[in-house]
Every structure is written in C-alpha cells, then in structure tokens.
CSV table of C-alpha atoms and ligand atoms in Angstrom, one decimal:
chain,number,residue,atom,x,y,z
J,21,MET,CA,9.7,-2.7,33.3
J,22,HIS,CA,8.3,-4.2,30.0
J,23,GLN,CA,10.0,-2.9,27.0
J,24,PRO,CA,7.6,-2.4,23.9
J,25,LEU,CA,7.9,-5.1,21.4
J,26,THR,CA,10.1,-4.3,18.3
J,27,ASP,CA,8.6,-4.3,15.0
J,28,GLU,CA,10.4,-7.6,14.3
J,29,GLN,CA,8.9,-9.2,17.5
J,30,ILE,CA,5.4,-8.1,16.5
J,31,CYS,CA,5.8,-9.7,13.0
J,32,LEU,CA,6.9,-12.9,14.6
J,33,GLY,CA,4.0,-13.1,16.9
J,34,HIS,CA,5.4,-12.1,20.4
J,35,GLU,CA,2.1,-10.2,21.1
J,36,GLU,CA,0.0,-13.2,20.1
J,37,ASP,CA,-1.8,-15.2,22.9
J,38,ILE,CA,0.0,-18.7,21.9
J,39,PHE,CA,-0.8,-20.3,24.9
J,40,GLY,CA,-4.6,-19.7,24.7
J,41,HIS,CA,-4.2,-22.1,21.6
J,42,HIS,CA,-2.1,-25.1,23.1
J,43,GLY,CA,1.2,-23.2,22.3
J,44,ALA,CA,0.3,-23.2,18.5
J,45,MET,CA,2.9,-21.3,16.8
J,46,MET,CA,0.3,-20.1,14.2
J,47,PRO,CA,-3.0,-18.8,15.3
J,48,PRO,CA,-5.9,-21.2,14.4
J,49,ILE,CA,-7.9,-20.5,11.2
J,50,VAL,CA,-11.4,-20.0,12.8
J,51,GLN,CA,-13.2,-21.2,9.8
J,52,THR,CA,-16.8,-20.1,10.8
J,53,SER,CA,-19.6,-17.6,9.6
J,54,LEU,CA,-21.3,-17.1,13.0
J,55,PHE,CA,-20.7,-17.3,16.6
J,56,ALA,CA,-23.5,-18.8,18.8
J,57,LYS,CA,-24.3,-17.4,22.4
J,58,GLN,CA,-25.3,-19.3,25.4
J,59,THR,CA,-28.3,-16.7,25.8
J,60,PHE,CA,-30.2,-14.6,23.7
J,61,GLU,CA,-29.4,-11.5,26.0
J,62,GLU,CA,-25.5,-12.4,25.4
J,63,LEU,CA,-26.3,-12.2,21.6
J,64,VAL,CA,-28.3,-9.0,21.8
J,65,ALA,CA,-25.5,-7.3,24.0
J,66,ALA,CA,-22.8,-8.6,21.3
J,67,PHE,CA,-24.7,-7.0,18.4
J,68,ALA,CA,-24.6,-3.6,20.2
J,69,ALA,CA,-20.9,-3.7,20.1
J,70,GLU,CA,-20.4,-5.8,16.8
J,71,ASP,CA,-17.1,-4.2,16.2
J,72,GLU,CA,-15.7,-5.6,19.3
J,73,ARG,CA,-17.6,-8.8,19.9
J,74,PHE,CA,-17.8,-12.0,17.6
J,75,VAL,CA,-21.4,-12.4,16.2
J,76,TYR,CA,-20.7,-12.9,12.6
J,77,SER,CA,-17.6,-13.2,10.3
J,78,ARG,CA,-18.5,-10.5,8.0
J,79,GLY,CA,-18.0,-8.0,10.9
J,80,SER,CA,-15.2,-9.6,13.2
J,81,ASN,CA,-13.5,-13.1,13.3
J,82,PRO,CA,-10.7,-14.2,15.8
J,83,THR,CA,-8.2,-15.1,13.1
J,84,VAL,CA,-8.7,-11.8,11.3
J,85,ALA,CA,-8.5,-9.9,14.8
J,86,VAL,CA,-5.0,-11.3,15.3
J,87,LEU,CA,-3.9,-9.6,12.1
J,88,GLU,CA,-5.7,-6.3,13.0
J,89,LYS,CA,-4.2,-6.1,16.3
J,90,LYS,CA,-0.8,-6.9,14.9
J,91,LEU,CA,-1.2,-4.2,12.1
J,92,ALA,CA,-2.3,-1.6,14.8
J,93,LEU,CA,0.8,-2.2,16.8
J,94,LEU,CA,3.1,-1.9,13.7
J,95,GLU,CA,1.6,1.3,12.7
J,96,ARG,CA,1.4,2.7,16.3
J,97,GLY,CA,-2.4,3.1,15.8
J,98,GLU,CA,-5.4,2.5,18.2
J,99,ALA,CA,-7.2,0.2,16.0
J,100,ALA,CA,-7.2,-1.7,12.8
J,101,LYS,CA,-9.7,-3.2,10.2
J,102,CYS,CA,-8.8,-5.7,7.6
J,103,PHE,CA,-10.7,-6.0,4.4
J,104,SER,CA,-10.5,-8.7,1.5
J,105,SER,CA,-8.5,-6.4,-0.9
J,106,GLY,CA,-6.8,-2.9,-0.7
J,107,MET,CA,-9.6,-1.5,-2.8
J,108,GLY,CA,-12.1,-3.0,-0.1
J,109,ALA,CA,-10.4,-0.7,2.5
J,110,ILE,CA,-10.1,2.3,0.2
J,111,SER,CA,-13.9,2.0,-0.7
J,112,SER,CA,-14.8,1.4,2.8
J,113,LEU,CA,-12.9,4.6,3.8
J,114,PHE,CA,-14.7,6.9,1.4
J,115,TYR,CA,-18.3,5.3,2.0
J,116,GLY,CA,-17.6,5.3,5.9
J,117,LEU,CA,-16.5,9.0,6.2
J,118,LEU,CA,-17.8,11.1,3.4
J,119,GLN,CA,-21.2,12.3,2.3
J,120,SER,CA,-22.9,14.1,-0.6
J,121,GLY,CA,-21.2,17.5,-1.0
J,122,ASP,CA,-18.0,16.6,0.1
J,123,HIS,CA,-14.8,17.1,-1.8
J,124,ILE,CA,-11.6,14.9,-1.7
J,125,LEU,CA,-8.1,16.3,-2.8
J,126,PHE,CA,-5.8,13.7,-3.9
J,127,VAL,CA,-2.1,14.5,-3.6
J,128,ASN,CA,0.8,13.0,-5.4
J,129,GLY,CA,0.7,9.9,-7.7
J,130,ILE,CA,-2.3,7.9,-7.0
J,131,TYR,CA,-3.1,4.2,-7.7
J,132,GLY,CA,-5.3,4.2,-10.7
J,133,PRO,CA,-8.2,2.3,-9.4
J,134,THR,CA,-8.5,4.5,-6.5
J,135,LEU,CA,-9.0,7.5,-8.9
J,136,GLN,CA,-11.5,5.5,-10.9
J,137,LEU,CA,-13.5,4.9,-7.8
J,138,ALA,CA,-13.3,8.7,-7.0
J,139,LYS,CA,-15.0,9.1,-10.4
J,140,HIS,CA,-17.7,6.8,-9.6
J,141,LEU,CA,-18.5,8.7,-6.4
J,142,GLN,CA,-19.3,11.9,-8.6
J,143,ARG,CA,-22.6,10.2,-9.0
J,144,PHE,CA,-23.2,10.5,-5.3
J,145,GLY,CA,-22.3,14.0,-5.2
J,146,ILE,CA,-18.6,13.5,-4.0
J,147,THR,CA,-16.2,15.5,-6.0
J,148,HIS,CA,-12.4,15.4,-6.0
J,149,ASP,CA,-9.1,16.9,-7.6
J,150,LEU,CA,-5.8,15.6,-8.2
J,151,CYS,CA,-2.8,17.7,-7.1
J,152,LEU,CA,0.4,16.8,-8.5
J,153,ALA,CA,2.3,19.6,-6.9
J,154,ARG,CA,4.0,18.8,-3.5
J,155,GLU,CA,4.7,22.0,-1.9
J,156,ALA,CA,2.4,22.9,1.0
J,157,GLY,CA,1.2,26.4,-0.4
J,158,ALA,CA,0.3,24.5,-3.8
J,159,ILE,CA,-1.7,21.7,-2.0
J,160,ALA,CA,-3.3,24.5,0.2
J,161,ALA,CA,-4.2,26.4,-2.8
J,162,MET,CA,-6.3,23.5,-4.2
J,163,LEU,CA,-8.4,23.0,-1.1
J,164,ARG,CA,-12.1,23.9,-1.0
J,165,PRO,CA,-14.5,25.0,1.8
J,166,THR,CA,-16.0,21.4,1.2
J,167,THR,CA,-12.9,19.5,1.1
J,168,ARG,CA,-13.2,16.7,3.9
J,169,LEU,CA,-10.4,14.6,3.1
J,170,ILE,CA,-6.6,14.8,1.7
J,171,TYR,CA,-5.9,11.5,0.5
J,172,PHE,CA,-2.3,11.0,-0.6
J,173,GLU,CA,0.6,8.4,-1.2
J,174,SER,CA,4.2,8.7,-0.3
J,175,PRO,CA,6.1,7.6,-2.1
J,176,GLY,CA,3.8,7.2,-5.0
J,177,THR,CA,4.0,3.6,-6.7
J,178,MET,CA,4.8,4.8,-10.4
J,179,THR,CA,7.3,7.6,-10.1
J,180,MET,CA,8.1,7.1,-6.2
J,181,GLN,CA,7.7,10.8,-5.5
J,182,VAL,CA,7.9,11.5,-1.8
J,183,LEU,CA,5.7,14.2,0.1
J,184,ASP,CA,6.5,16.1,3.1
J,185,ILE,CA,3.9,14.4,5.6
J,186,ALA,CA,4.4,16.6,8.4
J,187,ALA,CA,3.9,19.8,6.2
J,188,LEU,CA,0.8,18.3,4.5
J,189,VAL,CA,-0.6,17.3,8.0
J,190,GLN,CA,-0.1,21.0,9.1
J,191,VAL,CA,-1.9,22.3,6.1
J,192,ALA,CA,-4.9,20.0,6.7
J,193,ARG,CA,-5.3,20.1,10.6
J,194,SER,CA,-5.4,24.1,10.5
J,195,ARG,CA,-8.5,23.5,8.4
J,196,GLY,CA,-10.2,20.7,10.2
J,197,ILE,CA,-9.5,18.4,7.1
J,198,LEU,CA,-9.0,14.7,7.6
J,199,THR,CA,-5.8,13.1,6.1
J,200,ALA,CA,-5.3,9.5,4.8
J,201,ILE,CA,-2.3,7.8,3.3
J,202,ASP,CA,-1.9,4.7,1.3
J,203,ASN,CA,1.2,3.5,3.0
J,204,THR,CA,1.6,0.4,0.9
J,205,TRP,CA,5.0,1.1,-0.7
J,206,ALA,CA,6.7,1.8,2.7
J,207,THR,CA,4.8,-0.8,4.8
J,208,PRO,CA,4.4,0.3,8.5
J,209,LEU,CA,8.2,-1.0,9.0
J,210,LEU,CA,9.7,1.8,7.1
J,211,GLN,CA,7.1,4.5,7.5
J,212,LYS,CA,4.8,5.2,10.5
J,213,PRO,CA,2.4,8.1,9.2
J,214,LEU,CA,0.3,8.1,12.2
J,215,THR,CA,3.0,9.2,14.3
J,216,LEU,CA,3.6,12.1,12.0
J,217,GLY,CA,-0.2,13.2,12.5
J,218,VAL,CA,-1.9,11.4,9.7
J,219,ASP,CA,-5.5,10.3,10.6
J,220,ILE,CA,-5.7,7.2,8.7
J,221,SER,CA,-3.2,4.8,7.1
J,222,LEU,CA,-4.2,2.2,4.7
J,223,HIS,CA,-2.6,-0.8,3.0
J,224,THR,CA,-3.0,-3.4,0.5
J,225,GLY,CA,-1.9,-6.5,2.1
J,226,THR,CA,-1.7,-8.1,-1.2
J,227,LYS,CA,1.9,-6.7,-2.0
J,228,TYR,CA,4.5,-6.8,0.7
J,229,PHE,CA,2.4,-8.1,3.6
J,230,GLY,CA,1.3,-11.4,1.9
J,231,GLY,CA,4.5,-11.2,-0.1
J,232,HIS,CA,4.3,-14.5,-2.0
J,233,SER,CA,1.6,-13.5,-4.7
J,234,ASP,CA,-1.1,-15.7,-2.9
J,235,VAL,CA,-3.5,-13.8,-1.3
J,236,LEU,CA,-5.5,-10.5,-1.6
J,237,GLY,CA,-6.1,-8.2,1.6
J,238,GLY,CA,-6.4,-4.8,2.6
J,239,ALA,CA,-6.3,-2.6,5.9
J,240,LEU,CA,-7.2,0.6,7.5
J,241,ILE,CA,-5.5,1.8,10.8
J,242,THR,CA,-6.6,4.6,12.6
J,243,ARG,CA,-8.2,6.0,15.9
J,244,ARG,CA,-11.1,4.3,17.4
J,245,GLU,CA,-13.3,7.2,17.1
J,246,LEU,CA,-12.8,7.2,13.1
J,247,LEU,CA,-13.0,3.4,12.7
J,248,LYS,CA,-16.3,3.3,14.3
J,249,PRO,CA,-18.2,5.2,11.6
J,250,ILE,CA,-16.2,3.2,9.0
J,251,PHE,CA,-17.0,-0.1,10.5
J,252,SER,CA,-20.9,0.6,10.9
J,253,ASN,CA,-21.4,2.7,7.6
J,254,ALA,CA,-19.3,0.7,5.2
J,255,TYR,CA,-17.3,-2.3,6.7
J,256,LEU,CA,-20.4,-4.2,7.7
J,257,LEU,CA,-22.3,-3.2,4.7
J,258,ASN,CA,-19.9,-3.3,1.9
J,259,GLY,CA,-19.0,-6.9,2.8
J,260,ALA,CA,-15.4,-6.5,1.7
J,261,SER,CA,-14.3,-8.8,4.7
J,262,LEU,CA,-11.3,-10.8,4.9
J,263,SER,CA,-11.7,-14.4,5.2
J,264,PRO,CA,-9.9,-16.2,8.2
J,265,GLN,CA,-8.0,-18.4,5.7
J,266,ASP,CA,-6.6,-15.2,4.1
J,267,ALA,CA,-5.8,-13.4,7.3
J,268,TRP,CA,-3.8,-16.6,8.3
J,269,LEU,CA,-1.7,-16.2,5.1
J,270,LEU,CA,-1.2,-12.5,5.6
J,271,ILE,CA,-0.1,-13.4,9.3
J,272,ARG,CA,2.4,-15.8,7.7
J,273,GLY,CA,3.5,-13.4,5.4
J,274,LEU,CA,4.2,-10.7,8.0
J,275,ARG,CA,6.7,-13.2,10.0
J,276,THR,CA,9.1,-12.7,7.2
J,277,LEU,CA,8.3,-9.2,6.1
J,278,PRO,CA,11.3,-7.6,8.0
J,279,THR,CA,13.9,-10.1,6.2
J,280,ARG,CA,12.3,-9.9,2.9
J,281,LEU,CA,12.2,-6.0,2.9
J,282,ARG,CA,15.9,-5.9,4.1
J,283,GLN,CA,17.0,-8.0,1.3
J,284,GLN,CA,14.9,-6.3,-1.4
J,285,GLN,CA,15.8,-3.0,-0.2
J,286,ALA,CA,19.5,-3.8,-0.7
J,287,ASP,CA,19.0,-5.5,-4.2
J,288,ALA,CA,16.8,-2.8,-5.5
J,289,LEU,CA,19.3,-0.1,-4.6
J,290,GLN,CA,21.8,-2.2,-6.4
J,291,VAL,CA,19.8,-2.6,-9.6
J,292,ALA,CA,18.7,0.9,-9.6
J,293,ARG,CA,22.3,2.1,-9.4
J,294,PHE,CA,23.2,-0.2,-12.2
J,295,LEU,CA,20.4,1.4,-14.4
J,296,GLN,CA,21.4,4.9,-13.5
J,297,ASP,CA,24.8,4.5,-15.0
J,298,HIS,CA,23.2,2.5,-18.2
J,299,PRO,CA,23.5,4.7,-21.4
J,300,ALA,CA,20.1,3.4,-22.8
J,301,VAL,CA,18.4,4.5,-19.6
J,302,GLU,CA,17.2,8.1,-19.3
J,303,THR,CA,16.0,8.6,-15.6
J,304,VAL,CA,15.7,6.3,-12.6
J,305,PHE,CA,12.9,6.9,-10.2
J,306,HIS,CA,14.1,5.7,-6.8
J,307,PRO,CA,13.7,8.2,-3.6
J,308,ALA,CA,17.2,7.3,-2.6
J,309,LEU,CA,18.8,8.3,-5.9
J,310,SER,CA,17.6,12.0,-5.9
J,311,ASP,CA,18.9,14.4,-3.4
J,312,SER,CA,15.8,16.2,-2.8
J,313,GLU,CA,13.8,13.0,-2.5
J,314,ARG,CA,16.4,11.5,-0.2
J,315,GLN,CA,16.5,14.3,2.0
J,316,LEU,CA,12.6,14.1,2.6
J,317,ALA,CA,12.6,10.4,2.8
J,318,GLU,CA,15.1,10.3,5.4
J,319,LYS,CA,13.2,12.7,7.5
J,320,GLN,CA,10.2,10.5,7.5
J,321,MET,CA,11.2,6.9,6.5
J,322,SER,CA,13.7,4.5,8.0
J,323,GLY,CA,14.4,2.7,4.7
J,324,TYR,CA,13.4,1.8,1.1
J,325,SER,CA,11.3,-1.2,-0.5
J,326,GLY,CA,11.7,-2.9,-3.7
J,327,LEU,CA,9.8,-0.9,-6.1
J,328,PHE,CA,11.1,1.7,-8.5
J,329,SER,CA,11.0,2.8,-12.1
J,330,PHE,CA,12.8,4.2,-14.8
J,331,THR,CA,12.5,5.6,-18.4
J,332,LEU,CA,14.2,4.1,-21.4
J,333,LYS,CA,15.7,6.6,-23.8
J,334,ASN,CA,13.3,7.3,-26.6
J,335,GLY,CA,11.0,4.9,-24.8
J,336,SER,CA,8.4,4.3,-27.4
J,337,PHE,CA,5.6,1.8,-26.8
J,338,GLU,CA,7.4,-0.5,-29.5
J,339,LYS,CA,10.6,-0.1,-27.6
J,340,ILE,CA,9.2,-1.0,-24.3
J,341,CYS,CA,7.6,-4.1,-25.6
J,342,ARG,CA,10.9,-5.2,-27.0
J,343,PHE,CA,12.8,-4.7,-23.6
J,344,LEU,CA,10.0,-6.4,-21.5
J,345,ASN,CA,9.8,-9.3,-23.8
J,346,ALA,CA,13.7,-9.6,-23.9
J,347,LEU,CA,13.8,-10.1,-20.1
J,348,ARG,CA,14.2,-13.7,-18.8
J,349,LEU,CA,14.0,-13.4,-15.2
J,350,PHE,CA,11.7,-10.6,-14.5
J,351,ARG,CA,8.0,-11.8,-14.9
J,352,ILE,CA,5.6,-9.5,-16.8
J,353,GLY,CA,2.7,-8.9,-14.7
J,354,VAL,CA,0.7,-6.5,-12.6
J,355,SER,CA,1.2,-6.2,-8.6
J,356,TRP,CA,4.1,-6.3,-6.9
J,357,GLY,CA,6.0,-6.9,-3.5
J,358,GLY,CA,6.1,-10.7,-3.9
J,359,VAL,CA,9.4,-12.8,-3.6
J,360,GLU,CA,9.4,-13.0,-7.5
J,361,SER,CA,10.7,-10.0,-9.4
J,362,LEU,CA,8.1,-8.3,-11.9
J,363,VAL,CA,8.2,-5.9,-14.6
J,364,ILE,CA,5.3,-3.7,-16.1
J,365,SER,CA,4.8,-0.4,-18.0
J,366,PRO,CA,1.8,1.8,-17.5
J,367,HIS,CA,1.9,2.5,-21.2
J,368,ASN,CA,-0.6,0.6,-23.4
J,369,GLY,CA,0.3,2.3,-26.8
J,370,ARG,CA,-2.7,4.5,-26.6
J,371,ASN,CA,-2.6,6.5,-23.2
J,372,ALA,CA,0.5,8.7,-23.6
J,373,GLU,CA,-1.6,11.9,-22.9
J,374,ALA,CA,-3.7,10.4,-20.2
J,375,LEU,CA,-0.6,9.3,-18.4
J,376,ARG,CA,1.0,12.7,-18.9
J,377,LYS,CA,-2.1,14.4,-17.0
J,378,LYS,CA,-1.1,12.2,-14.0
J,379,GLY,CA,2.4,13.1,-14.2
J,380,ILE,CA,3.6,9.7,-15.6
J,381,PRO,CA,6.2,9.5,-18.4
J,382,ALA,CA,4.9,7.4,-21.3
J,383,GLY,CA,8.3,5.4,-21.5
J,384,LEU,CA,7.9,4.3,-17.7
J,385,VAL,CA,9.1,0.7,-16.8
J,386,ARG,CA,8.3,-0.3,-13.4
J,387,LEU,CA,10.5,-3.2,-11.5
J,388,SER,CA,9.4,-4.9,-8.3
J,389,ILE,CA,12.5,-6.6,-7.2
J,390,GLY,CA,12.0,-10.1,-5.8
J,391,LEU,CA,14.6,-12.4,-4.1
J,392,GLU,CA,16.5,-13.9,-6.9
J,393,GLY,CA,19.6,-11.7,-6.1
J,394,ALA,CA,20.8,-8.4,-7.4
J,395,GLU,CA,23.6,-10.0,-9.6
J,396,ALA,CA,21.1,-12.1,-11.6
J,397,LEU,CA,18.6,-9.5,-12.0
J,398,ILE,CA,21.4,-6.9,-13.2
J,399,ALA,CA,22.5,-9.6,-15.8
J,400,ASP,CA,19.0,-10.0,-17.0
J,401,LEU,CA,18.4,-6.3,-17.4
J,402,ASP,CA,21.8,-5.8,-19.1
J,403,GLN,CA,21.2,-8.3,-21.8
J,404,ALA,CA,17.7,-7.1,-22.4
J,405,LEU,CA,19.0,-3.5,-22.8
J,406,GLU,CA,21.7,-4.7,-25.2
J,407,GLN,CA,19.2,-6.7,-27.2
J,408,THR,CA,16.7,-3.8,-27.4
J,409,GLY,CA,19.5,-1.3,-28.2
J,410,LEU,CA,20.7,-3.7,-31.2
J,411,LEU,CA,17.4,-4.0,-32.6
J,412,GLU,CA,16.9,-0.3,-32.8
J,413,ARG,CA,16.6,0.9,-36.4
X,2,PLP,C1,-2.3,-2.8,-5.5
X,2,PLP,C2,-2.6,-1.6,-4.8
X,2,PLP,C3,-3.8,-1.2,-4.3
X,2,PLP,C4,-5.0,-2.1,-4.3
X,2,PLP,O1,-5.0,-3.3,-3.7
X,2,PLP,P1,-5.9,-4.6,-3.8
X,2,PLP,O2,-5.5,-5.5,-2.9
X,2,PLP,O3,-5.4,-4.9,-5.3
X,2,PLP,O4,-7.3,-4.1,-4.0
X,2,PLP,C5,-3.9,0.2,-3.6
X,2,PLP,N1,-2.8,0.9,-3.5
X,2,PLP,C6,-1.8,0.3,-4.2
X,2,PLP,C7,-0.6,1.5,-4.0
X,2,PLP,C8,-1.4,-0.7,-4.7
X,2,PLP,O5,-0.3,-0.8,-5.4
C-alpha cells in the first residue's frame, strides 16, 4: 500500500514524527547533555544498549537521531551515526574497525587529511598504500594478505576521477575485505554506494548537507553489525559527537539539498563547458566531459554535483595566483558545497612534486559552483582569464 518515500520527501522531513512534537515543522533541538531515568534499573538497562537509548549526548541525542535516520534512509543503509566533522567520521571508522597489523588500501584521489591520518596510524602498526590506478586488476595487485579495508573516493575531489564501484566491490568481497567510500562529492542523492555492495558510506556534512558554510558535521552509514564496533570502540570514546544545534542545521540544510544540487549541477556543467572551449585552459576535469568517465558515471550515479577543476595552460604558481586574485565573484577559500562559489588551488608554490605523487597536476584550479548563476560566473572567469593572459610576459 505504502509507497516508499522519495529522496525529496525524506529531505523535506516526511519520515519525521512531527506530531510527536506539536506539529512543529522542524524537530526540536534537544539541548541536553544527559537523560535522567525514573529508576536506576532503567538506567542500567539503557547503558547496556547505549547506541539505541538516550543516556548521554556523547552517545546519542534525539535531534541527532532524526538526522541519522534521515541519512540511513537516503543511503538505503540500515543505520547511520553522525559526527562533529567529516574527519570525526573517518577517524572513528579507522579506530572502530582496524587493529595493529592491518593494512588499508586507498584507491583513487583521496582527501589530504585522510591520508595524513593514515600516516599517524602507522605509529599504531596500521599500514597503508595509495593506488591511483583504477582498473580492478591493478587494485587487486596492490592488496596484501593483511589488507582489511579498501577505502576510496568516487569521484575524487581534486581531479574528479570515477571508479567502477561494482568491480571494486567484487575484488574486495572475493577476499573478505571491507570497503568504505567517501561519498561526499555525489551526496546520497546522486550515488547510493551501499546498493552497489559497498560496506560503509561516509560523508562530511560540512559541504553539501549543510550547504550554507555555517556548520561542520560528518556521518557513517552502514549495517548495524559494523556500526556496533564503531560506536563502542570509537564513537563514544573519540568524543567527536555531533551537537544537537549542529544536527538541526544539517537537517535544515538537507531540506533544500535536492533543489540546490539540481541548480549547481546545471550551472557547473555550463561553466565547465565554457572553460573547455577557452584557449587559456588546458584540461577540464568534470566527469561529464570525458567519454570514459561519463560512461562509468552514468552506470552508477544519477547526476553531477557542482565541484570540478581545470588546469591553466602553463599553469605556474605565479599564474595561478594572478588568476585567482583577478576573480571577483568566486571567493578564495577552502571547503566547498555551499551556496557561494569558491576557488582554490592545491599548489602552494613548493609542492609540485608531492602533488604529482598524488596524481594532481600542479596547475590545478578547483571551482565549487554556488548559486550566483552560470552567466555571472562565466563572465567573472572570462574577465579573470583575459586579465591573466594579458599580464603574461
Ligand atoms: C572536507 C572533506 C572531508 C573532511 O570533512 P570535515 O567536515 O572538514 O572534517 C572529508 N572528505 C572530503 C572529500 C572532504 O572534502
């Protein structure tokens, strides 16, 4: 009888128990650190199932639980846990599931701080490798007998390369290795990795979920059986818990995620095509603009978000500085996924070699397309490219 809720309806809160809260259109912010019980026996029982009962807000909180249920529904997962940042989610994944002697294989472009964290894990006997090749055979060749986790991004968030997720899952499953994806680029609206067999999907909510550059948050979505050790070995003990205020901001952000993404997808494609045709631009990295990437993307994603990158011809550090400084509408800054357009380059004038090892061209410029409108953004890029070209000696 009941149709399952659409993603749009879930974002709008149709699964929320609003009449349990006087019909309030937004869930209440339950601003409390602890939950008292009427009897001590009740408290003891709640302690024994702290991942499901409200005891202390470092473990669970009703406002955060509304967001967790929503993300589990969007990702088609059994359960979700939210964190105070994306890195909180990523570190809890590692601390929760890995032990000394284990090996992680990172595949594809990986968010820099995730790899930095992996370096620190070496002190605890957890090793890793980075595989930039994307064919199943090349990935399989880098596995070790001790590989416990394949951690990947698709698309990556620097050069937006797409991995064949089903093929990677097959490699991992045949060897009993867990898989985890940082699904931040696509959001659960455009890609549902758990339905392709991935064990864990994770997000930073700081980017598209919040969408307004006003909140940090993160999330893991997986099976209950895997979330349990992450909850008890890491979530409760790391203390990277999401606050109810921030959970509320993320719930509010998700209300408009489908609409924002539709607009940002369309505008980003228009801007990317303009750049592709511009004589000062060498390569545009957008999954829809390369035949091979697009074929894979269309197999496993239902659309594109607003983050992509490109290289300037002869993109020296000096030239990148001139170009970024000449932009008027794009703000220069880290992060992405908000309503304002942003520009950044991974190049800092000294790290060309380190970038090359990670498969990132030194002349890369990354754009996060906001909601200013494609025409205004194209005009801004056009004038900045012209100014940069004119200044060339
Ligand atoms: C920003 C980012 C993160 C980290 O999220 P925080 O909320 O800043 O901790 C993880 N993965 C990707 C792809 C990101 O862009």
